[in-house]
Coordinates of C-alpha atoms in Angstrom, one line a residue:
X1308 CA 21.6 20.2 0.0
X1309 CA 19.6 17.7 2.0
X1310 CA 17.4 14.7 1.2
X1311 CA 15.1 12.4 3.2
X1312 CA 13.4 9.1 2.5
X1313 CA 9.7 8.4 2.6
X1314 CA 8.9 4.7 3.0
X1315 CA 5.5 3.6 1.6
X1316 CA 3.7 0.4 1.1
X1317 CA 4.2 -1.6 -2.1
X1318 CA 1.3 -3.4 -3.6
X1319 CA 2.6 -6.7 -4.7
X1320 CA 0.8 -9.2 -6.9
X1321 CA -0.2 -12.5 -5.2
X1322 CA 2.1 -15.4 -5.6
X1323 CA 0.8 -18.6 -7.1
X1324 CA 0.3 -21.6 -5.0
X1325 CA 3.2 -24.0 -5.5
X1326 CA 1.7 -27.5 -5.1
X1327 CA 3.9 -29.3 -7.6
X1328 CA 6.8 -31.1 -5.8
X1329 CA 8.5 -31.7 -9.2
X1330 CA 9.3 -28.0 -9.4
X1331 CA 11.0 -28.2 -5.9
X1332 CA 12.9 -31.3 -6.9
X1333 CA 14.4 -29.6 -9.9
X1334 CA 16.4 -27.3 -7.6
X1335 CA 18.3 -30.2 -5.9
X1336 CA 21.9 -31.0 -6.7
X1337 CA 23.1 -34.1 -8.5
X1338 CA 24.5 -35.5 -5.2
X1339 CA 21.1 -35.1 -3.5
X1340 CA 19.4 -36.8 -6.4
X1341 CA 21.8 -39.8 -6.2
X1342 CA 21.0 -40.2 -2.5
X1343 CA 17.3 -39.8 -3.2
X1344 CA 17.3 -42.5 -5.8
X1345 CA 18.8 -45.1 -3.5
X1346 CA 15.2 -45.7 -2.2
X1347 CA 12.9 -47.8 -4.5
X1348 CA 9.8 -46.1 -3.1
X1349 CA 11.1 -42.7 -4.0
X1350 CA 12.0 -43.8 -7.6
X1351 CA 8.5 -45.2 -8.0
X1352 CA 6.8 -42.1 -6.5
X1353 CA 8.7 -39.8 -8.8
X1354 CA 7.9 -42.1 -11.8
X1355 CA 4.2 -41.7 -11.0
X1356 CA 4.5 -37.9 -11.0
X1357 CA 6.0 -37.7 -14.5
X1358 CA 4.0 -37.0 -17.7
X1359 CA 2.7 -40.1 -19.6
X1360 CA 5.2 -39.7 -22.4
X1361 CA 8.1 -39.4 -20.0
X1362 CA 6.9 -42.6 -18.3
X1363 CA 6.9 -44.4 -21.7
X1364 CA 10.5 -43.3 -22.3
X1365 CA 11.6 -44.6 -18.8
X1366 CA 9.9 -48.0 -19.4
X1367 CA 11.6 -48.4 -22.8
X1368 CA 15.0 -47.4 -21.4
X1369 CA 14.7 -49.3 -18.1
X1370 CA 16.2 -52.6 -19.3
X1371 CA 18.6 -51.2 -21.8
X1372 CA 22.1 -51.3 -20.5
X1373 CA 23.7 -49.0 -23.0
X1374 CA 23.3 -45.4 -24.2
X1375 CA 20.5 -44.8 -26.7
X1376 CA 20.9 -42.2 -29.6
X1377 CA 18.5 -39.3 -29.2
X1378 CA 17.3 -39.8 -32.8
X1379 CA 16.1 -43.3 -31.9
X1380 CA 14.1 -41.9 -29.0
X1381 CA 12.5 -39.2 -31.2
X1382 CA 11.7 -41.9 -33.7
X1383 CA 9.4 -43.6 -31.1
X1384 CA 6.9 -40.8 -31.7
X1385 CA 5.3 -39.1 -34.7
X1386 CA 7.1 -36.0 -36.0
X1387 CA 4.2 -33.7 -35.1
X1388 CA 4.8 -34.5 -31.4
X1389 CA 8.5 -33.4 -31.4
X1390 CA 7.7 -30.6 -28.9
X1391 CA 6.2 -33.0 -26.4
X1392 CA 9.1 -35.3 -26.8
X1393 CA 11.5 -32.4 -26.0
X1394 CA 9.4 -31.3 -23.0
X1395 CA 9.4 -34.9 -21.6
X1396 CA 13.1 -35.3 -22.1
X1397 CA 13.7 -31.9 -20.4
X1398 CA 11.8 -33.1 -17.4
X1399 CA 14.0 -36.2 -17.2
X1400 CA 17.1 -34.1 -17.5
X1401 CA 16.0 -31.7 -14.7
X1402 CA 15.2 -34.6 -12.4
X1403 CA 18.6 -36.2 -13.2
X1404 CA 16.9 -39.4 -14.3
X1405 CA 18.5 -39.1 -17.7
X1406 CA 21.5 -37.3 -19.1
X1407 CA 22.7 -36.5 -22.7
X1408 CA 26.3 -36.9 -23.6
X1409 CA 28.4 -35.1 -26.3
X1410 CA 27.3 -37.7 -28.9
X1411 CA 23.6 -36.9 -28.4
X1412 CA 23.1 -40.2 -26.7
X1413 CA 20.7 -40.6 -23.7
X1414 CA 21.8 -42.5 -20.6
X1415 CA 19.6 -43.3 -17.6
X1416 CA 20.9 -42.9 -14.1
X1417 CA 22.2 -46.2 -12.9
X1418 CA 21.0 -45.6 -9.4
X1419 CA 17.5 -44.7 -10.6
X1420 CA 17.4 -47.6 -13.1
X1421 CA 18.4 -50.2 -10.5
X1422 CA 16.0 -49.0 -7.7
X1423 CA 13.0 -48.4 -10.0
X1424 CA 13.5 -52.0 -11.2
X1425 CA 13.6 -53.1 -7.5
X1426 CA 10.4 -51.3 -6.8
X1427 CA 8.6 -52.9 -9.8
X1428 CA 9.7 -56.5 -9.2
X1429 CA 9.9 -56.3 -5.4
X1430 CA 13.6 -57.2 -5.2
X1431 CA 16.3 -55.9 -2.9
X1432 CA 16.7 -55.9 0.9
X1433 CA 15.2 -52.7 2.1
X1434 CA 12.4 -51.1 4.1
X1435 CA 11.7 -48.4 1.5
X1436 CA 8.0 -49.2 1.4
X1437 CA 7.7 -49.2 5.2
X1438 CA 7.9 -51.9 7.8
X1439 CA 4.6 -53.2 9.0
X1440 CA 4.2 -53.8 12.8
X1441 CA 4.7 -57.4 13.8
X1442 CA 2.7 -57.1 17.0
X1443 CA -1.1 -56.8 17.3
X1444 CA -2.4 -53.3 18.0
X1445 CA -4.7 -53.4 21.0
X1446 CA -6.1 -50.0 19.8
X1447 CA -6.4 -50.8 16.1
X1448 CA -8.3 -48.3 14.0
X1449 CA -10.1 -48.9 10.7
X1450 CA -10.2 -46.9 7.4
X1451 CA -13.4 -45.0 8.4
X1452 CA -11.7 -43.8 11.6
X1453 CA -8.6 -42.7 9.6
X1454 CA -10.7 -40.8 7.1
X1455 CA -12.5 -39.0 9.8
X1456 CA -9.3 -38.2 11.7
X1457 CA -7.5 -37.0 8.5
X1458 CA -10.5 -34.8 7.5
X1459 CA -11.0 -33.3 11.0
X1460 CA -7.3 -32.5 11.4
X1461 CA -6.9 -31.0 8.0
X1462 CA -10.1 -29.0 8.1
X1463 CA -9.2 -27.6 11.5
X1464 CA -6.3 -25.9 9.8
X1465 CA -8.6 -24.6 7.1
X1466 CA -11.1 -23.4 9.6
X1467 CA -8.4 -21.5 11.5
X1468 CA -7.4 -19.8 8.2
X1469 CA -10.9 -18.4 7.6
X1470 CA -11.3 -17.3 11.2
X1471 CA -13.9 -19.8 12.2
X1472 CA -14.5 -20.5 15.9
X1473 CA -12.6 -23.6 16.7
X1474 CA -12.1 -25.3 20.1
X1475 CA -8.3 -25.7 19.7
X1476 CA -5.8 -23.7 17.7
X1477 CA -3.4 -25.6 15.4
X1478 CA -0.1 -26.5 16.8
X1479 CA 2.8 -23.9 16.9
X1480 CA 4.5 -25.8 14.1
X1481 CA 1.4 -25.5 11.9
X1482 CA 1.0 -21.8 12.7
X1483 CA 4.7 -21.3 11.8
X1484 CA 4.0 -23.1 8.5
X1485 CA 1.0 -20.9 7.8
X1486 CA 3.0 -17.7 8.4
X1487 CA 6.2 -18.8 6.6
X1488 CA 4.2 -19.9 3.5
X1489 CA 2.5 -16.5 3.2
X1490 CA -1.0 -18.1 3.6
X1491 CA -1.6 -16.1 6.7
X1492 CA 0.1 -13.0 8.2
X1493 CA 0.0 -11.2 11.6
X1494 CA -2.8 -8.7 11.9
X1495 CA -1.3 -5.2 12.2
X1496 CA -3.0 -2.1 13.5
X1497 CA -2.5 -0.6 10.0
X1498 CA -4.8 -3.2 8.4
X1499 CA -7.6 -3.0 10.9
X1500 CA -10.9 -2.5 9.2
X1501 CA -13.9 -1.0 10.9
X1502 CA -16.2 -2.6 8.5
X1503 CA -14.7 -6.1 9.0
X1504 CA -17.2 -9.0 8.9
X1505 CA -14.8 -11.0 11.1
X1506 CA -15.3 -11.5 14.7
X1507 CA -12.9 -9.4 16.9
X1508 CA -9.4 -10.7 16.5
X1509 CA -6.3 -10.0 18.6
X1510 CA -3.7 -8.0 16.6
X1511 CA -1.1 -10.7 17.3
X1512 CA -3.3 -13.3 15.7
X1513 CA -2.8 -14.5 12.1
X1514 CA -5.2 -13.5 9.4
X1515 CA -5.7 -14.9 5.9
X1516 CA -3.9 -13.3 3.0
X1517 CA -4.5 -13.1 -0.8
X1518 CA -2.4 -16.2 -1.2
X1519 CA -4.3 -18.0 1.5
X1520 CA -7.6 -17.4 -0.1
X1521 CA -6.2 -18.7 -3.4
X1522 CA -5.0 -21.7 -1.4
X1523 CA -8.6 -22.5 -0.3
X1524 CA -9.7 -22.7 -4.0
X1525 CA -7.2 -25.6 -4.7
X1526 CA -8.0 -29.3 -4.5
X1527 CA -6.9 -31.1 -1.3
X1528 CA -3.9 -32.8 -2.9
X1529 CA -2.5 -29.5 -4.1
X1530 CA -3.1 -27.9 -0.7
X1531 CA -1.3 -30.7 1.1
X1532 CA 1.7 -30.5 -1.2
X1533 CA 1.8 -26.7 -0.8
X1534 CA 2.1 -27.2 2.9
X1535 CA 4.8 -29.9 2.6
X1536 CA 6.8 -27.9 0.1
X1537 CA 7.0 -25.1 2.6
X1538 CA 8.0 -27.7 5.2
X1539 CA 10.8 -28.8 2.9
X1540 CA 11.9 -25.2 2.6
X1541 CA 12.3 -25.1 6.4
X1542 CA 14.3 -28.3 6.9
X1543 CA 17.6 -26.4 7.3
X1544 CA 16.1 -24.3 10.1
X1545 CA 14.8 -27.5 11.7
X1546 CA 18.2 -29.2 11.5
X1547 CA 16.8 -32.0 9.4
X1548 CA 18.2 -34.0 6.5
X1549 CA 16.4 -32.9 3.3
X1550 CA 16.9 -36.2 1.5
X1551 CA 15.5 -38.2 4.4
X1552 CA 12.5 -35.9 4.6
X1553 CA 11.8 -36.3 0.9
X1554 CA 12.2 -40.1 1.1
X1555 CA 9.7 -40.4 3.9
X1556 CA 7.1 -38.2 2.2
X1557 CA 7.4 -40.4 -0.9
X1558 CA 7.3 -43.5 1.2
X1559 CA 4.0 -42.4 2.8
X1560 CA 2.5 -42.2 -0.7
X1561 CA 3.2 -45.9 -1.3
X1562 CA 1.9 -47.2 2.0
X1563 CA -1.4 -49.1 2.4
X1564 CA -4.4 -47.3 3.9
X1565 CA -5.5 -49.0 7.1
X1566 CA -2.2 -50.8 7.8
X1567 CA -0.1 -49.9 10.8
X1568 CA 3.7 -49.4 10.3
X1569 CA 6.6 -49.6 12.7
X1570 CA 8.3 -46.4 13.9
X1571 CA 11.6 -48.3 14.7
X1572 CA 12.6 -48.7 11.0
X1573 CA 12.5 -44.9 10.6
X1574 CA 15.6 -42.6 10.9
X1575 CA 15.6 -40.0 13.7
X1576 CA 14.7 -37.3 11.2
X1577 CA 11.7 -39.2 10.0
X1578 CA 10.6 -40.0 13.6
X1579 CA 10.8 -36.2 14.2
X1580 CA 8.5 -35.7 11.2
X1581 CA 5.8 -37.9 12.6
X1582 CA 4.7 -35.3 15.2
X1583 CA 4.5 -32.5 12.6
X1584 CA 2.6 -34.6 10.1
X1585 CA 0.2 -35.8 12.8
X1586 CA -1.1 -32.3 13.4
X1587 CA -1.9 -32.0 9.6
X1588 CA -3.9 -35.2 9.6
X1589 CA -1.4 -36.9 7.3
X1590 CA -0.7 -39.7 9.7
X1591 CA -2.4 -41.0 12.9
X1592 CA -0.4 -41.9 16.0
X1593 CA -2.3 -42.6 19.2
X1594 CA 0.3 -40.9 21.3
X1595 CA 3.7 -39.4 20.8
X1596 CA 5.7 -42.3 22.1
X1597 CA 3.8 -44.9 20.2
X1598 CA 5.8 -47.5 18.3
X1599 CA 3.4 -47.6 15.4
X1600 CA 1.7 -45.2 13.1
X1601 CA -1.1 -45.3 10.5
X1602 CA -1.1 -43.3 7.2
X1603 CA -4.3 -41.5 6.4
X1604 CA -5.8 -41.0 2.9
X1605 CA -4.0 -37.7 2.8
X1606 CA -0.7 -39.6 3.0
X1607 CA -1.5 -42.5 0.6
X1608 CA -2.8 -40.0 -2.1
X1609 CA 0.4 -37.9 -2.1
X1610 CA 1.8 -39.4 -5.3
X1611 CA -1.5 -40.5 -6.8
X1612 CA -3.3 -37.2 -6.9
X1613 CA -6.6 -38.8 -5.7
X1614 CA -8.9 -36.7 -3.5
X1615 CA -9.2 -37.2 0.2
X1616 CA -13.0 -37.9 0.1
X1617 CA -14.2 -40.3 -2.5
X1618 CA -17.9 -40.0 -1.8
X1619 CA -19.7 -37.1 -3.6
X1620 CA -21.1 -34.2 -1.7
X1621 CA -23.3 -31.2 -2.4
X1622 CA -20.2 -29.0 -2.3
X1623 CA -18.7 -31.0 -5.2
X1624 CA -21.6 -30.3 -7.5
X1625 CA -22.1 -26.6 -6.4
X1626 CA -24.2 -25.1 -3.7
X1627 CA -24.4 -21.3 -4.3
X1628 CA -27.2 -19.3 -5.8
X1629 CA -26.5 -15.6 -6.5
X1630 CA -29.3 -13.2 -7.4
X1631 CA -29.0 -10.0 -9.4
X1632 CA -29.7 -8.0 -6.2
X1633 CA -26.5 -9.5 -4.6
X1634 CA -28.4 -11.8 -2.3
X1635 CA -26.7 -15.2 -1.8
X1636 CA -28.3 -18.6 -0.9
X1637 CA -25.8 -21.3 0.0
X1638 CA -27.2 -24.8 0.3
X1639 CA -24.5 -26.2 2.7
X1640 CA -24.0 -27.1 6.3
X1641 CA -20.2 -27.2 6.0
X1642 CA -18.7 -25.0 8.7
X1643 CA -15.7 -24.5 6.4
X1644 CA -17.7 -23.3 3.4
X1645 CA -19.8 -21.0 5.6
X1646 CA -16.6 -19.5 7.1
X1647 CA -15.2 -18.9 3.6
X1648 CA -18.4 -17.1 2.5
X1649 CA -18.2 -15.1 5.7
X1650 CA -14.9 -13.6 4.3
X1651 CA -16.8 -11.5 1.7
X1652 CA -20.5 -11.9 2.5
X1653 CA -22.7 -10.5 5.3
X1654 CA -24.6 -13.5 6.6
X1655 CA -28.2 -12.7 7.4
X1656 CA -29.7 -16.1 8.4
X1657 CA -28.6 -19.7 8.9
X1658 CA -30.8 -22.8 8.7
X1659 CA -30.1 -26.5 9.0
X1660 CA -28.7 -26.9 5.5
X1661 CA -28.7 -23.3 4.1
X1662 CA -27.3 -19.9 4.8
X1663 CA -28.6 -16.6 3.4
X1664 CA -26.4 -13.5 3.0
X1665 CA -25.7 -10.3 1.0
X1666 CA -22.7 -9.1 -0.9
X1667 CA -22.2 -5.5 0.1
X1668 CA -19.7 -2.7 -0.5
X1669 CA -18.5 -3.0 3.1
X1670 CA -18.1 -6.8 3.0
X1671 CA -16.2 -6.7 -0.2
X1672 CA -14.0 -3.8 1.1
X1673 CA -13.2 -5.9 4.2
X1674 CA -12.2 -8.9 2.0
X1675 CA -10.0 -6.6 -0.2
X1676 CA -8.4 -5.2 3.0
X1677 CA -7.5 -8.7 3.9
X1678 CA -5.7 -9.3 0.6
X1679 CA -8.5 -11.1 -1.2
X1680 CA -9.0 -9.9 -4.8
X1681 CA -12.2 -9.4 -6.8
X1682 CA -11.1 -12.1 -9.3
X1683 CA -10.7 -14.6 -6.5
X1684 CA -14.2 -13.9 -5.1
X1685 CA -15.7 -14.2 -8.6
X1686 CA -13.8 -17.5 -9.2
X1687 CA -15.0 -18.9 -6.0
X1688 CA -18.6 -18.0 -6.7
X1689 CA -18.4 -19.4 -10.2
X1690 CA -16.6 -22.6 -9.1
X1691 CA -19.2 -23.4 -6.4
X1692 CA -22.3 -22.2 -8.3
X1693 CA -25.4 -24.4 -8.0
X1694 CA -26.1 -26.7 -11.0
X1695 CA -29.2 -24.6 -11.8
X1696 CA -26.9 -21.5 -11.9
X1697 CA -24.5 -23.3 -14.3
X1698 CA -27.3 -23.7 -16.8
X1699 CA -27.1 -19.9 -17.4
X1700 CA -24.6 -18.1 -19.6
X1701 CA -22.9 -16.3 -18.1
X1702 CA -23.1 -18.3 -14.9
X1703 CA -23.1 -15.3 -12.5
X1704 CA -25.2 -12.2 -12.9
X1705 CA -23.1 -9.6 -14.7
X1706 CA -24.5 -6.8 -12.6
X1707 CA -23.0 -8.4 -9.4
X1708 CA -19.7 -9.3 -11.1
X1709 CA -19.3 -5.7 -12.4
X1710 CA -20.2 -4.2 -9.1
X1711 CA -17.5 -6.4 -7.3
X1712 CA -14.9 -5.2 -9.8
X1713 CA -16.0 -1.6 -9.4
X1714 CA -15.6 -1.8 -5.6
X1715 CA -12.1 -3.1 -6.1
X1716 CA -11.3 -0.4 -8.6
X1717 CA -12.6 2.2 -6.2
X1718 CA -10.2 0.9 -3.6
X1719 CA -7.2 0.7 -6.0
X1720 CA -7.5 4.2 -7.4
X1721 CA -4.4 5.2 -5.5
X1722 CA -1.3 3.0 -5.7
X1723 CA 1.6 3.3 -3.3
X1724 CA 5.2 2.9 -4.4
X1725 CA 8.4 3.1 -2.5
X1726 CA 10.7 6.1 -3.4
X1727 CA 13.1 8.7 -2.0
X1728 CA 12.3 12.3 -1.5
X1729 CA 15.0 15.0 -2.1
X1730 CA 14.3 18.5 -0.8
X1731 CA 15.7 21.6 0.9
X1732 CA 18.1 22.4 -2.0
X1733 CA 20.1 25.6 -1.2
X1734 CA 19.9 26.9 -4.7
X1735 CA 17.6 26.5 -7.7
X1736 CA 20.6 25.7 -9.9
X1737 CA 21.5 22.8 -7.7
X1738 CA 18.0 21.4 -7.8
X1739 CA 17.7 21.8 -11.6
X1740 CA 21.1 20.1 -12.1
X1741 CA 20.0 17.1 -10.0
X1742 CA 16.6 16.9 -11.7
X1743 CA 18.2 16.9 -15.1
X1744 CA 20.5 14.1 -14.1
X1745 CA 17.6 12.0 -12.7
X1746 CA 15.6 12.5 -15.9
X1747 CA 18.5 11.2 -18.0
X1748 CA 18.1 7.8 -16.2
X1749 CA 14.3 7.9 -16.2
X1750 CA 14.1 7.6 -12.4
X1751 CA 11.9 10.6 -11.6
X1752 CA 8.6 9.8 -10.0
X1753 CA 7.5 13.3 -9.1
X1754 CA 9.0 16.8 -9.0
X1755 CA 8.1 20.3 -8.0
X1756 CA 10.4 23.1 -9.3
X1757 CA 8.9 25.8 -7.1
X1758 CA 9.3 23.9 -3.9
X1759 CA 12.6 22.3 -5.1
X1760 CA 11.3 18.8 -4.2
X1761 CA 12.1 15.6 -6.1
X1762 CA 11.0 12.0 -5.7
X1763 CA 13.1 9.2 -7.4
X1764 CA 12.6 5.5 -7.6
X1765 CA 14.3 3.1 -5.2
X1766 CA 16.8 2.0 -8.0
X1767 CA 17.4 5.6 -9.0
X1768 CA 18.2 6.7 -5.4
X1769 CA 21.6 5.0 -5.6
X1770 CA 22.6 6.9 -8.7
X1771 CA 21.3 10.3 -7.6
X1772 CA 22.9 10.0 -4.2
X1773 CA 26.2 9.2 -5.7
X1774 CA 25.9 12.1 -8.1
X1775 CA 25.1 14.5 -5.3
X1776 CA 28.1 13.3 -3.2
X1777 CA 30.4 13.6 -6.2
X1778 CA 29.0 17.1 -7.0
X1779 CA 29.4 18.3 -3.4
X1780 CA 33.0 16.9 -3.3
X1781 CA 33.9 18.7 -6.5
X1782 CA 32.4 22.0 -5.2
X1783 CA 34.3 21.7 -2.0
X1784 CA 37.6 21.1 -3.7
X1785 CA 36.9 24.0 -6.1
X1786 CA 36.1 26.3 -3.2
X1787 CA 39.3 25.1 -1.4
X1788 CA 41.4 26.0 -4.5
X1789 CA 39.8 29.4 -4.7
X1790 CA 40.6 30.1 -1.1
X1791 CA 44.2 29.1 -1.6
X1792 CA 44.5 31.4 -4.6
X1793 CA 43.0 34.3 -2.6
X1794 CA 45.5 33.6 0.2
X1795 CA 48.4 33.6 -2.2
X1796 CA 47.3 36.9 -3.8
X1797 CA 47.0 38.5 -0.3
X1798 CA 50.5 37.3 0.6
X1799 CA 52.0 38.9 -2.6
X1800 CA 50.4 42.3 -1.8

């Protein structure tokens, strides 16, 4: 009785983009929180990230030196908002800002209480909010320069993600982040697509994934935090102190745009971070050994949620017109937006401030092969639709939307799943016995009685294999006993 395993590809659903640092913080231990809350800038940053109701609770409890009954806190709000009160308190519990004792009384963390107070009134002897450089910078830069630097560095990463032609690849650290976060993956021979709208790419190069395209649809602040959260997940590999990394990120969110800060007040871990953050456009440092650094708008908006670019652009109001014949007119000169369109559109012509293209079966198939879904394409088109398009209901032509979904269904008619194949059973009785056993546990994916072949799930393989081994063992012991009995009978005769 033999079996062999057939390994196949599993279609997995795309993961959501994790750009909320609060979710990451909830995984920390109490000891890490107590270290984290020794820095006033960190306490203030986390306070800013909380829901409004949770902020109200903190401000009411901040100057109370004793435990407060839970019923008193609930009495601060109308009864119909009990659920919101509970949700806000749960956030405070998970972040170890408040605890509840056995008497249903709420107590604020003394460390958080003291250092948030220091942050609000400016007391305490610390460099939590950065230490400005005392010397004059001979190469001082202004806010316009920092905005340009931050935008160029960040968009260079996004351009690389969409396969645009760029003069310089991102740093190895950024490439590692892109791969570890699942935003990009190595291009394998198995996923090469003859209909690809991309330029020719080396198989060792990274290519955008389903999660990566979803990432491009997020606002800048969410994108930056998604990168930084992955960076936080890698600190153990980088031999860095997680608490110091978090403190520095929260410190950056409280710094003043346009001011230069001293590197000397930073810990070795935080100085190591500067080089990594420089490649993302979060800080500006003229050269690696420089004794000062400037935070860009990407840094100062980390805990405020404000966008990188404050001035409106055509992309903000929408720039895509989609006709019922699948022809697209995109009124943009942004290399990034054009590169994103190139992921699922065949570009036909390009003008000074407009590109023209077509959505075709081959271009959609190429996008699908690179992990992009029909829903993501439709969401992108709807989000960036021209104001004239948004006057229509529905916004996008239904014929085109339906066609995109049909092309995806056409590709997804067959679904691969991992399983184990059992075959070459010596006797039909053996096969039937194993088949019946597998059916009892509902682990049969496919079977053929005539060919004595059986495919079971990955989970069921463990049970079936154990059953077969047990059955073989019992058969062998039974045969051994029969042989012994025959030998004894022969000896008597």
